Amino acid sequence: MDTLKTLSKQAQSLQDLREEAQKRQIRLWVEKGQLRFKAPKGAMDANLLEAMKAHKSALISALSSGRQAPQIASNPQERYEPFPLTDLQQAYWVGEHGGYVQSAIACYVHHVEFKDLSEERVQSALHQLQSAHEVLRTRFKDDGTQQIMPVGELPIHLQCHSLRSMSQEDSEAKCVELADNFPEQVLPSLQDGPPMAAALLHLPEGDRLIFAVRLIVMDGPSLARLFHDLLSALSGQPLLTKPQLSYRDYVLALRALDTTEAESYWSKALESLPEAPQLPMRGEMPKQSKFVRLGGSLGLEDWTQIKKKAQAHGTTPNAVMFALYASVLRLWSQDERFVINMLTNFRPFDHAEMGLVVGNHSNTILMTSDGQGHFIEQAKAVQAMFAERLPHASLSGVSLLRRLQQTRDPNQPAVPFVFTSGISQQAAEGMPNKLKEMFRPISSELRTPQVWLDHQVVEDQDGLLYYWDYVDGVFEKGLPEALFERFEWALSELLNNERAWLSVNPAALKESDLKPLVELPEVSAESNLGQAFLNQVQRSSNAVALIDSQGREMTYRELAEKALSVAQGLVLSGVKQGDLVGVSLPKGSQQIISVIGIVLAGGAWLPMDIRLPGARRKAIIDQSGLQFIIGEHTGDLNVDDLLDHPELEKPNISSKEALAYVIYTSGSTGQPKGVATSHGAILNTLYEINRRFSIYSEDKVLALSALNFDLSVYDIWGTLITGASIVIPPDAEVPDPMIILEQCKRNGVTIWNSVPALLEMAFLQGKEFSQEALTSLKVIMLSGDWIPMPLAKQVLNYLPKTHFYSLGGATEASIWSNYFSVTEIRDDWRSIPYGYGLAGQQLHVLDKDGTPCLPWVVGQIYIEGLGLADGYYNDVLRTESSFITHKSGRRLYSTGDLGRWRDDGSVEFLGRLDFQLKLRGHRIEAGDVESHLLAQAPIKSAVVMVVQSNSDQPVLVALCTGDGFDAEEIRHTLRGELPAYMVPSHVFRIDAMPLNVNGKRDQAALRKLAEQALTSATNCSETCTESATLDDEDLAPLAALWAEILGSKPCNTEANFFLEGGTSMLGVQLIREIKLKFDISLPLATLFENPTLSAVWRAIEIARSEHSTKVNP
């Protein structure tokens, strides 16, 4: 009769059926191959008989098994003796003692309305409950055991409040406030007991009853039984006779189960067990778990249809609901394969009274979901896995989680996503209408430590109830609501659309269409840069166009004349319409004149930095087929000679589709690639920026960027087409911030456009000086790299009247495609949001299949719109690789950037796809760790990367700038904010971030610095010796306690408690032994934050010192 070994594919339903038979004291057996039963009068009804017929073959198979079911014996003589906690009870016990980052009082809180209740009536009902259900008289002892007390020794406390003098609205608000804080304010502690408390509130209209029961003594079916009996007692009905079998008997029998086969099974299964769903999370976890409940229901007719469909497809309602939960999570999870904790009712003992024993009989089964096949196949896979794993449930899920925790972050829950089913024959019978009419439910709440999201389904006679209880502050804003909304929608699809059952994911996107382009405003009809410039010359001929580094000014008329002379020289040199012309000149007026001259000659410019190495210069020339270069090398066209020509009488104005410029960028293969952009594409961006940011002829734009960096295209053409003035800094590989600030102050610069590092350098000159020099700024545009949060705060602080914009995009999409107006720095930001699409463009965040991602789901950023480049010059293969035709038929550019939609409709940039880090199986977003580093006050800038150590092991390293920070203090702070695998093993200080010629971080130089610093640190540590040993007089007593609890001596003073086999429960024991041995009370969190032997000893010494100071002031 070993039901654990022979459960069929209807395992969950069969177990429910057997438990119901036990509860009704119905005996089942097999005789001559036929199913037989013996039941007390009235115990067998039509519904149960029908269910037994449906599972007849499975019942015969289970009851015919050669092995006997586990035995349980009633021992009433020792009913009041202490007994151990189950593994799940231990987890609840540790959680309440602060052993987890998200601690919680594990309990169920119910708030209901009655028409009329008296204190005496409620008190009598509570007394009856305690008499009938002994677990309500449980006291939990300091030594980690529990004890049931005799009736009357641990009465349930009832609070009474009269609110009848208040308005109905105010009194209801008071009730809600009390219910929200009931576990903390009313429920007694575990040690003091009992595990239940209640409050009666008299309102002007009706009464309210609020009660809380600890989950350490209750499972789902027991809670349902408890509430049923409470209502029965309140209505004056007698309660059922209490069973002789006790919860203590159950726990002792549970501990005696043979786990040999289960150990063998799970040791193999754990090796391939995936991570929990990786959903979008907030940066810092809340210390206390505050649960929020979302809920809904299906009517009886609809729920019956779902069950019939499940049966028709050869699966069970439980499997369907689990698979649907997994499908919804999969839409937001980074990985498609993950593990969910399934909470089950585990009563494996064949005893007539087993179903009558109220208590916590829960166990958890780790269920893997991979989303393979269509939905029916997924549900059947759930069903098969449950049938496979249930026979091995004698080894508790909690014990398995402890093993997982040893290889993962011990301070974070290993599997915080739970599925709890109350779908069963017993549940479906529900509550008699007479009892249901007594009350009206107001609210209910389930609180569980180490759980972030608990999806519960409960069946009653009215249909299906479903709840999602989530911890507030864990997930990104709005995500739980989005998950729940998608779950309800998908459930409706299963009900109404047969195709949903055959889809891969019935919760998948309702719409897979891409977002439309941002609407274009009324803009100029000009379609060529040259024509736009010449039109502005006519309007602003005497206005200042250029101010060079010496303060010399050039008007629009003078600039046009010189540019037309260069154009004439180029035409005479053989430049034809559409030809590429290189520009290799120092920053200055002649560089700008040359660029304009090329355009007026009908050509396209190709910038080449004057400091380019010869090999790189040659590679660009060879790849582009460049025939003409205005520069200073032998064979180049001399700009002074070109200026000696008369003006070109009739400029060659190209069409908007004609090539405007080619800018070469780095290629992943090491070979440069030239981005080819048309006149129409770039003009869309230029007009949009000027319109959106109100940049007019009165403005002065500081041209900070090198010509071969695409920001320079705006500096030159964005300025000139609106009649503003270009302020040109002196030529330098890296601009001198002092000179830049002096130029800003002298010329009254109003527009700053650069990478963040250049503004950061300017601010390093001091607040007063930089503030004074930059006070004329009307607009700051930063792009091309991360904007450090400290820099953003400085901008808002130093220049409160300046409009501050973050922009993003790609050279391949005409400089920028998105913008964000920075007016505040929100606490929940990891970085400045990427922002919203500019006119005529659109950002898309797509998954690997090209499907638009849901809010908060990480995907790859694609750009669409009028600004897209033609492709890579003379490079068809790379063009086809990066410029794709989406399945919708629309042309997109693949940026290689990771991002996600925020709840406000903006995009958050998460770094380059190729900068995503992976360390020991964990995926790490560098920007995530960097944002936490930047939150530390002394750190000005930071970069993290994985480098190889001397022992050829990957190590996470952080390089930071800033003065006066302690690396170990920084790491200590991060340990409290990030999972252990995301905390850098080393934090090194560097003087400054190395930059490349475009002002961006030089990744190669940073990696070299990290490797050198790590090598130096490793060599240093290998030559150091321990300052303390296990034989030291002070450390020896602590080491002895350690050995006593773990069963083995620590290997050295830096031994890690959890890596040496410690668990949360053993940690509680160590803290308790420390108090007894040293008379020092340490918080349990101390051990989790600093789990080494030496660190615990330091904590003891600090506590001693503080205690001594208090005693002897």
PDB file of N, CA and C in Angstrom, residues 440-507:
ATOM      1  N   ARG A 440     -19.028  38.217   5.768  1.00  0.00           N
ATOM      2  CA  ARG A 440     -18.589  38.771   4.484  1.00  0.00           C
ATOM      3  C   ARG A 440     -17.081  38.983   4.558  1.00  0.00           C
ATOM      4  N   PRO A 441     -16.299  38.336   3.682  1.00  0.00           N
ATOM      5  CA  PRO A 441     -14.840  38.521   3.736  1.00  0.00           C
ATOM      6  C   PRO A 441     -14.445  39.949   3.355  1.00  0.00           C
ATOM      7  N   ILE A 442     -13.535  40.529   4.112  1.00  0.00           N
ATOM      8  CA  ILE A 442     -13.015  41.866   3.815  1.00  0.00           C
ATOM      9  C   ILE A 442     -11.644  41.771   3.150  1.00  0.00           C
ATOM     10  N   SER A 443     -10.752  41.019   3.769  1.00  0.00           N
ATOM     11  CA  SER A 443      -9.411  40.854   3.192  1.00  0.00           C
ATOM     12  C   SER A 443      -8.753  39.638   3.820  1.00  0.00           C
ATOM     13  N   SER A 444      -7.742  39.138   3.148  1.00  0.00           N
ATOM     14  CA  SER A 444      -6.912  38.063   3.696  1.00  0.00           C
ATOM     15  C   SER A 444      -5.498  38.276   3.210  1.00  0.00           C
ATOM     16  N   GLU A 445      -4.548  37.770   3.966  1.00  0.00           N
ATOM     17  CA  GLU A 445      -3.140  37.982   3.622  1.00  0.00           C
ATOM     18  C   GLU A 445      -2.330  36.792   4.097  1.00  0.00           C
ATOM     19  N   LEU A 446      -1.399  36.361   3.259  1.00  0.00           N
ATOM     20  CA  LEU A 446      -0.502  35.268   3.587  1.00  0.00           C
ATOM     21  C   LEU A 446       0.924  35.808   3.618  1.00  0.00           C
ATOM     22  N   ARG A 447       1.629  35.576   4.711  1.00  0.00           N
ATOM     23  CA  ARG A 447       3.009  36.052   4.837  1.00  0.00           C
ATOM     24  C   ARG A 447       3.937  34.857   5.026  1.00  0.00           C
ATOM     25  N   THR A 448       4.971  34.801   4.212  1.00  0.00           N
ATOM     26  CA  THR A 448       5.900  33.680   4.267  1.00  0.00           C
ATOM     27  C   THR A 448       7.327  34.175   4.077  1.00  0.00           C
ATOM     28  N   PRO A 449       8.279  33.809   4.952  1.00  0.00           N
ATOM     29  CA  PRO A 449       9.675  34.209   4.731  1.00  0.00           C
ATOM     30  C   PRO A 449      10.275  33.449   3.555  1.00  0.00           C
ATOM     31  N   GLN A 450      11.247  34.046   2.918  1.00  0.00           N
ATOM     32  CA  GLN A 450      11.969  33.423   1.809  1.00  0.00           C
ATOM     33  C   GLN A 450      11.101  33.211   0.578  1.00  0.00           C
ATOM     34  N   VAL A 451       9.939  33.870   0.535  1.00  0.00           N
ATOM     35  CA  VAL A 451       9.059  33.788  -0.631  1.00  0.00           C
ATOM     36  C   VAL A 451       8.840  35.188  -1.164  1.00  0.00           C
ATOM     37  N   TRP A 452       8.990  35.348  -2.488  1.00  0.00           N
ATOM     38  CA  TRP A 452       8.749  36.636  -3.131  1.00  0.00           C
ATOM     39  C   TRP A 452       7.390  36.668  -3.824  1.00  0.00           C
ATOM     40  N   LEU A 453       6.987  35.521  -4.350  1.00  0.00           N
ATOM     41  CA  LEU A 453       5.702  35.463  -5.055  1.00  0.00           C
ATOM     42  C   LEU A 453       5.099  34.084  -4.834  1.00  0.00           C
ATOM     43  N   ASP A 454       3.897  34.073  -4.264  1.00  0.00           N
ATOM     44  CA  ASP A 454       3.187  32.823  -3.986  1.00  0.00           C
ATOM     45  C   ASP A 454       1.864  32.851  -4.737  1.00  0.00           C
ATOM     46  N   HIS A 455       1.738  31.956  -5.706  1.00  0.00           N
ATOM     47  CA  HIS A 455       0.490  31.849  -6.481  1.00  0.00           C
ATOM     48  C   HIS A 455      -0.337  30.710  -5.901  1.00  0.00           C
ATOM     49  N   GLN A 456      -1.538  31.030  -5.412  1.00  0.00           N
ATOM     50  CA  GLN A 456      -2.405  30.036  -4.788  1.00  0.00           C
ATOM     51  C   GLN A 456      -3.687  29.885  -5.602  1.00  0.00           C
ATOM     52  N   VAL A 457      -4.104  28.650  -5.772  1.00  0.00           N
ATOM     53  CA  VAL A 457      -5.388  28.372  -6.410  1.00  0.00           C
ATOM     54  C   VAL A 457      -6.211  27.537  -5.436  1.00  0.00           C
ATOM     55  N   VAL A 458      -7.445  27.937  -5.233  1.00  0.00           N
ATOM     56  CA  VAL A 458      -8.311  27.278  -4.265  1.00  0.00           C
ATOM     57  C   VAL A 458      -9.655  26.996  -4.930  1.00  0.00           C
ATOM     58  N   GLU A 459     -10.092  25.760  -4.843  1.00  0.00           N
ATOM     59  CA  GLU A 459     -11.370  25.353  -5.427  1.00  0.00           C
ATOM     60  C   GLU A 459     -12.430  25.264  -4.344  1.00  0.00           C
ATOM     61  N   ASP A 460     -13.603  25.813  -4.607  1.00  0.00           N
ATOM     62  CA  ASP A 460     -14.735  25.621  -3.710  1.00  0.00           C
ATOM     63  C   ASP A 460     -15.987  25.362  -4.537  1.00  0.00           C
ATOM     64  N   GLN A 461     -17.138  25.314  -3.876  1.00  0.00           N
ATOM     65  CA  GLN A 461     -18.353  24.958  -4.597  1.00  0.00           C
ATOM     66  C   GLN A 461     -18.805  26.041  -5.561  1.00  0.00           C
ATOM     67  N   ASP A 462     -18.192  27.232  -5.468  1.00  0.00           N
ATOM     68  CA  ASP A 462     -18.568  28.322  -6.364  1.00  0.00           C
ATOM     69  C   ASP A 462     -17.636  28.461  -7.562  1.00  0.00           C
ATOM     70  N   GLY A 463     -16.573  27.639  -7.626  1.00  0.00           N
ATOM     71  CA  GLY A 463     -15.631  27.737  -8.738  1.00  0.00           C
ATOM     72  C   GLY A 463     -14.191  27.753  -8.258  1.00  0.00           C
ATOM     73  N   LEU A 464     -13.409  28.657  -8.804  1.00  0.00           N
ATOM     74  CA  LEU A 464     -11.984  28.730  -8.492  1.00  0.00           C
ATOM     75  C   LEU A 464     -11.626  30.123  -7.988  1.00  0.00           C
ATOM     76  N   LEU A 465     -10.891  30.172  -6.880  1.00  0.00           N
ATOM     77  CA  LEU A 465     -10.303  31.410  -6.380  1.00  0.00           C
ATOM     78  C   LEU A 465      -8.806  31.348  -6.626  1.00  0.00           C
ATOM     79  N   TYR A 466      -8.209  32.464  -7.037  1.00  0.00           N
ATOM     80  CA  TYR A 466      -6.752  32.485  -7.221  1.00  0.00           C
ATOM     81  C   TYR A 466      -6.191  33.773  -6.624  1.00  0.00           C
ATOM     82  N   TYR A 467      -5.017  33.620  -6.020  1.00  0.00           N
ATOM     83  CA  TYR A 467      -4.360  34.742  -5.352  1.00  0.00           C
ATOM     84  C   TYR A 467      -2.892  34.787  -5.756  1.00  0.00           C
ATOM     85  N   TRP A 468      -2.361  36.005  -5.825  1.00  0.00           N
ATOM     86  CA  TRP A 468      -0.929  36.220  -5.997  1.00  0.00           C
ATOM     87  C   TRP A 468      -0.480  37.090  -4.831  1.00  0.00           C
ATOM     88  N   ASP A 469       0.256  36.512  -3.897  1.00  0.00           N
ATOM     89  CA  ASP A 469       0.815  37.259  -2.770  1.00  0.00           C
ATOM     90  C   ASP A 469       2.285  37.547  -3.080  1.00  0.00           C
ATOM     91  N   TYR A 470       2.623  38.820  -3.142  1.00  0.00           N
ATOM     92  CA  TYR A 470       4.005  39.182  -3.463  1.00  0.00           C
ATOM     93  C   TYR A 470       4.566  40.146  -2.425  1.00  0.00           C
ATOM     94  N   VAL A 471       5.894  40.146  -2.311  1.00  0.00           N
ATOM     95  CA  VAL A 471       6.564  41.032  -1.368  1.00  0.00           C
ATOM     96  C   VAL A 471       6.750  42.393  -2.020  1.00  0.00           C
ATOM     97  N   ASP A 472       6.205  43.394  -1.402  1.00  0.00           N
ATOM     98  CA  ASP A 472       6.307  44.754  -1.928  1.00  0.00           C
ATOM     99  C   ASP A 472       7.756  45.226  -1.865  1.00  0.00           C
ATOM    100  N   GLY A 473       8.235  45.814  -2.952  1.00  0.00           N
ATOM    101  CA  GLY A 473       9.587  46.362  -2.978  1.00  0.00           C
ATOM    102  C   GLY A 473      10.633  45.440  -3.554  1.00  0.00           C
ATOM    103  N   VAL A 474      10.272  44.181  -3.859  1.00  0.00           N
ATOM    104  CA  VAL A 474      11.237  43.241  -4.438  1.00  0.00           C
ATOM    105  C   VAL A 474      11.294  43.398  -5.954  1.00  0.00           C
ATOM    106  N   PHE A 475      10.116  43.445  -6.590  1.00  0.00           N
ATOM    107  CA  PHE A 475      10.047  43.520  -8.044  1.00  0.00           C
ATOM    108  C   PHE A 475       9.983  44.973  -8.508  1.00  0.00           C
ATOM    109  N   GLU A 476      10.325  45.158  -9.778  1.00  0.00           N
ATOM    110  CA  GLU A 476      10.233  46.487 -10.349  1.00  0.00           C
ATOM    111  C   GLU A 476       8.791  46.984 -10.275  1.00  0.00           C
ATOM    112  N   LYS A 477       8.665  48.297 -10.227  1.00  0.00           N
ATOM    113  CA  LYS A 477       7.355  48.927 -10.048  1.00  0.00           C
ATOM    114  C   LYS A 477       6.369  48.469 -11.122  1.00  0.00           C
ATOM    115  N   GLY A 478       5.203  48.037 -10.678  1.00  0.00           N
ATOM    116  CA  GLY A 478       4.146  47.646 -11.600  1.00  0.00           C
ATOM    117  C   GLY A 478       4.257  46.236 -12.142  1.00  0.00           C
ATOM    118  N   LEU A 479       5.382  45.549 -11.869  1.00  0.00           N
ATOM    119  CA  LEU A 479       5.569  44.216 -12.444  1.00  0.00           C
ATOM    120  C   LEU A 479       4.582  43.187 -11.891  1.00  0.00           C
ATOM    121  N   PRO A 480       4.378  43.086 -10.574  1.00  0.00           N
ATOM    122  CA  PRO A 480       3.414  42.076 -10.097  1.00  0.00           C
ATOM    123  C   PRO A 480       2.027  42.265 -10.690  1.00  0.00           C
ATOM    124  N   GLU A 481       1.600  43.513 -10.808  1.00  0.00           N
ATOM    125  CA  GLU A 481       0.292  43.771 -11.394  1.00  0.00           C
ATOM    126  C   GLU A 481       0.251  43.339 -12.862  1.00  0.00           C
ATOM    127  N   ALA A 482       1.363  43.579 -13.578  1.00  0.00           N
ATOM    128  CA  ALA A 482       1.426  43.166 -14.981  1.00  0.00           C
ATOM    129  C   ALA A 482       1.402  41.646 -15.113  1.00  0.00           C
ATOM    130  N   LEU A 483       2.123  40.946 -14.225  1.00  0.00           N
ATOM    131  CA  LEU A 483       2.111  39.488 -14.221  1.00  0.00           C
ATOM    132  C   LEU A 483       0.695  38.961 -13.980  1.00  0.00           C
ATOM    133  N   PHE A 484       0.039  39.538 -12.989  1.00  0.00           N
ATOM    134  CA  PHE A 484      -1.297  39.069 -12.627  1.00  0.00           C
ATOM    135  C   PHE A 484      -2.300  39.347 -13.752  1.00  0.00           C
ATOM    136  N   GLU A 485      -2.197  40.527 -14.352  1.00  0.00           N
ATOM    137  CA  GLU A 485      -3.091  40.865 -15.457  1.00  0.00           C
ATOM    138  C   GLU A 485      -2.901  39.894 -16.610  1.00  0.00           C
ATOM    139  N   ARG A 486      -1.640  39.542 -16.893  1.00  0.00           N
ATOM    140  CA  ARG A 486      -1.373  38.606 -17.986  1.00  0.00           C
ATOM    141  C   ARG A 486      -1.869  37.198 -17.645  1.00  0.00           C
ATOM    142  N   PHE A 487      -1.781  36.816 -16.353  1.00  0.00           N
ATOM    143  CA  PHE A 487      -2.295  35.523 -15.922  1.00  0.00           C
ATOM    144  C   PHE A 487      -3.811  35.443 -16.154  1.00  0.00           C
ATOM    145  N   GLU A 488      -4.527  36.476 -15.763  1.00  0.00           N
ATOM    146  CA  GLU A 488      -5.982  36.471 -15.942  1.00  0.00           C
ATOM    147  C   GLU A 488      -6.346  36.429 -17.425  1.00  0.00           C
ATOM    148  N   TRP A 489      -5.589  37.169 -18.228  1.00  0.00           N
ATOM    149  CA  TRP A 489      -5.860  37.170 -19.670  1.00  0.00           C
ATOM    150  C   TRP A 489      -5.611  35.780 -20.260  1.00  0.00           C
ATOM    151  N   ALA A 490      -4.519  35.152 -19.845  1.00  0.00           N
ATOM    152  CA  ALA A 490      -4.187  33.828 -20.374  1.00  0.00           C
ATOM    153  C   ALA A 490      -5.205  32.778 -19.919  1.00  0.00           C
ATOM    154  N   LEU A 491      -5.687  32.908 -18.681  1.00  0.00           N
ATOM    155  CA  LEU A 491      -6.702  31.985 -18.187  1.00  0.00           C
ATOM    156  C   LEU A 491      -7.980  32.104 -19.032  1.00  0.00           C
ATOM    157  N   SER A 492      -8.316  33.343 -19.404  1.00  0.00           N
ATOM    158  CA  SER A 492      -9.460  33.580 -20.268  1.00  0.00           C
ATOM    159  C   SER A 492      -9.251  32.955 -21.651  1.00  0.00           C
ATOM    160  N   GLU A 493      -7.996  33.033 -22.149  1.00  0.00           N
ATOM    161  CA  GLU A 493      -7.681  32.423 -23.442  1.00  0.00           C
ATOM    162  C   GLU A 493      -7.870  30.910 -23.396  1.00  0.00           C
ATOM    163  N   LEU A 494      -7.433  30.267 -22.306  1.00  0.00           N
ATOM    164  CA  LEU A 494      -7.619  28.819 -22.185  1.00  0.00           C
ATOM    165  C   LEU A 494      -9.100  28.458 -22.141  1.00  0.00           C
ATOM    166  N   LEU A 495      -9.889  29.340 -21.569  1.00  0.00           N
ATOM    167  CA  LEU A 495     -11.324  29.088 -21.465  1.00  0.00           C
ATOM    168  C   LEU A 495     -12.028  29.249 -22.811  1.00  0.00           C
ATOM    169  N   ASN A 496     -11.620  30.251 -23.582  1.00  0.00           N
ATOM    170  CA  ASN A 496     -12.388  30.645 -24.772  1.00  0.00           C
ATOM    171  C   ASN A 496     -11.724  30.330 -26.105  1.00  0.00           C
ATOM    172  N   ASN A 497     -10.458  29.949 -26.080  1.00  0.00           N
ATOM    173  CA  ASN A 497      -9.731  29.794 -27.333  1.00  0.00           C
ATOM    174  C   ASN A 497      -8.968  28.471 -27.318  1.00  0.00           C
ATOM    175  N   GLU A 498      -9.452  27.516 -28.079  1.00  0.00           N
ATOM    176  CA  GLU A 498      -8.815  26.200 -28.089  1.00  0.00           C
ATOM    177  C   GLU A 498      -7.375  26.277 -28.599  1.00  0.00           C
ATOM    178  N   ARG A 499      -7.097  27.261 -29.448  1.00  0.00           N
ATOM    179  CA  ARG A 499      -5.733  27.390 -29.977  1.00  0.00           C
ATOM    180  C   ARG A 499      -4.726  27.687 -28.885  1.00  0.00           C
ATOM    181  N   ALA A 500      -5.194  28.287 -27.775  1.00  0.00           N
ATOM    182  CA  ALA A 500      -4.281  28.603 -26.681  1.00  0.00           C
ATOM    183  C   ALA A 500      -3.649  27.343 -26.094  1.00  0.00           C
ATOM    184  N   TRP A 501      -4.416  26.244 -26.098  1.00  0.00           N
ATOM    185  CA  TRP A 501      -3.898  24.987 -25.558  1.00  0.00           C
ATOM    186  C   TRP A 501      -2.791  24.412 -26.442  1.00  0.00           C
ATOM    187  N   LEU A 502      -2.805  24.788 -27.703  1.00  0.00           N
ATOM    188  CA  LEU A 502      -1.803  24.271 -28.650  1.00  0.00           C
ATOM    189  C   LEU A 502      -0.675  25.266 -28.902  1.00  0.00           C
ATOM    190  N   SER A 503      -0.730  26.424 -28.223  1.00  0.00           N
ATOM    191  CA  SER A 503       0.336  27.413 -28.385  1.00  0.00           C
ATOM    192  C   SER A 503       1.506  27.078 -27.464  1.00  0.00           C
ATOM    193  N   VAL A 504       2.665  27.617 -27.773  1.00  0.00           N
ATOM    194  CA  VAL A 504       3.838  27.407 -26.913  1.00  0.00           C
ATOM    195  C   VAL A 504       3.647  28.109 -25.581  1.00  0.00           C
ATOM    196  N   ASN A 505       3.041  29.286 -25.626  1.00  0.00           N
ATOM    197  CA  ASN A 505       2.801  30.031 -24.391  1.00  0.00           C
ATOM    198  C   ASN A 505       1.480  30.784 -24.508  1.00  0.00           C
ATOM    199  N   PRO A 506       0.432  30.306 -23.845  1.00  0.00           N
ATOM    200  CA  PRO A 506      -0.862  30.985 -23.941  1.00  0.00           C
ATOM    201  C   PRO A 506      -0.857  32.368 -23.309  1.00  0.00           C
ATOM    202  N   ALA A 507       0.194  32.673 -22.532  1.00  0.00           N
ATOM    203  CA  ALA A 507       0.296  34.001 -21.921  1.00  0.00           C
ATOM    204  C   ALA A 507       1.108  34.959 -22.777  1.00  0.00           C
TER     205      ALA A 507
END
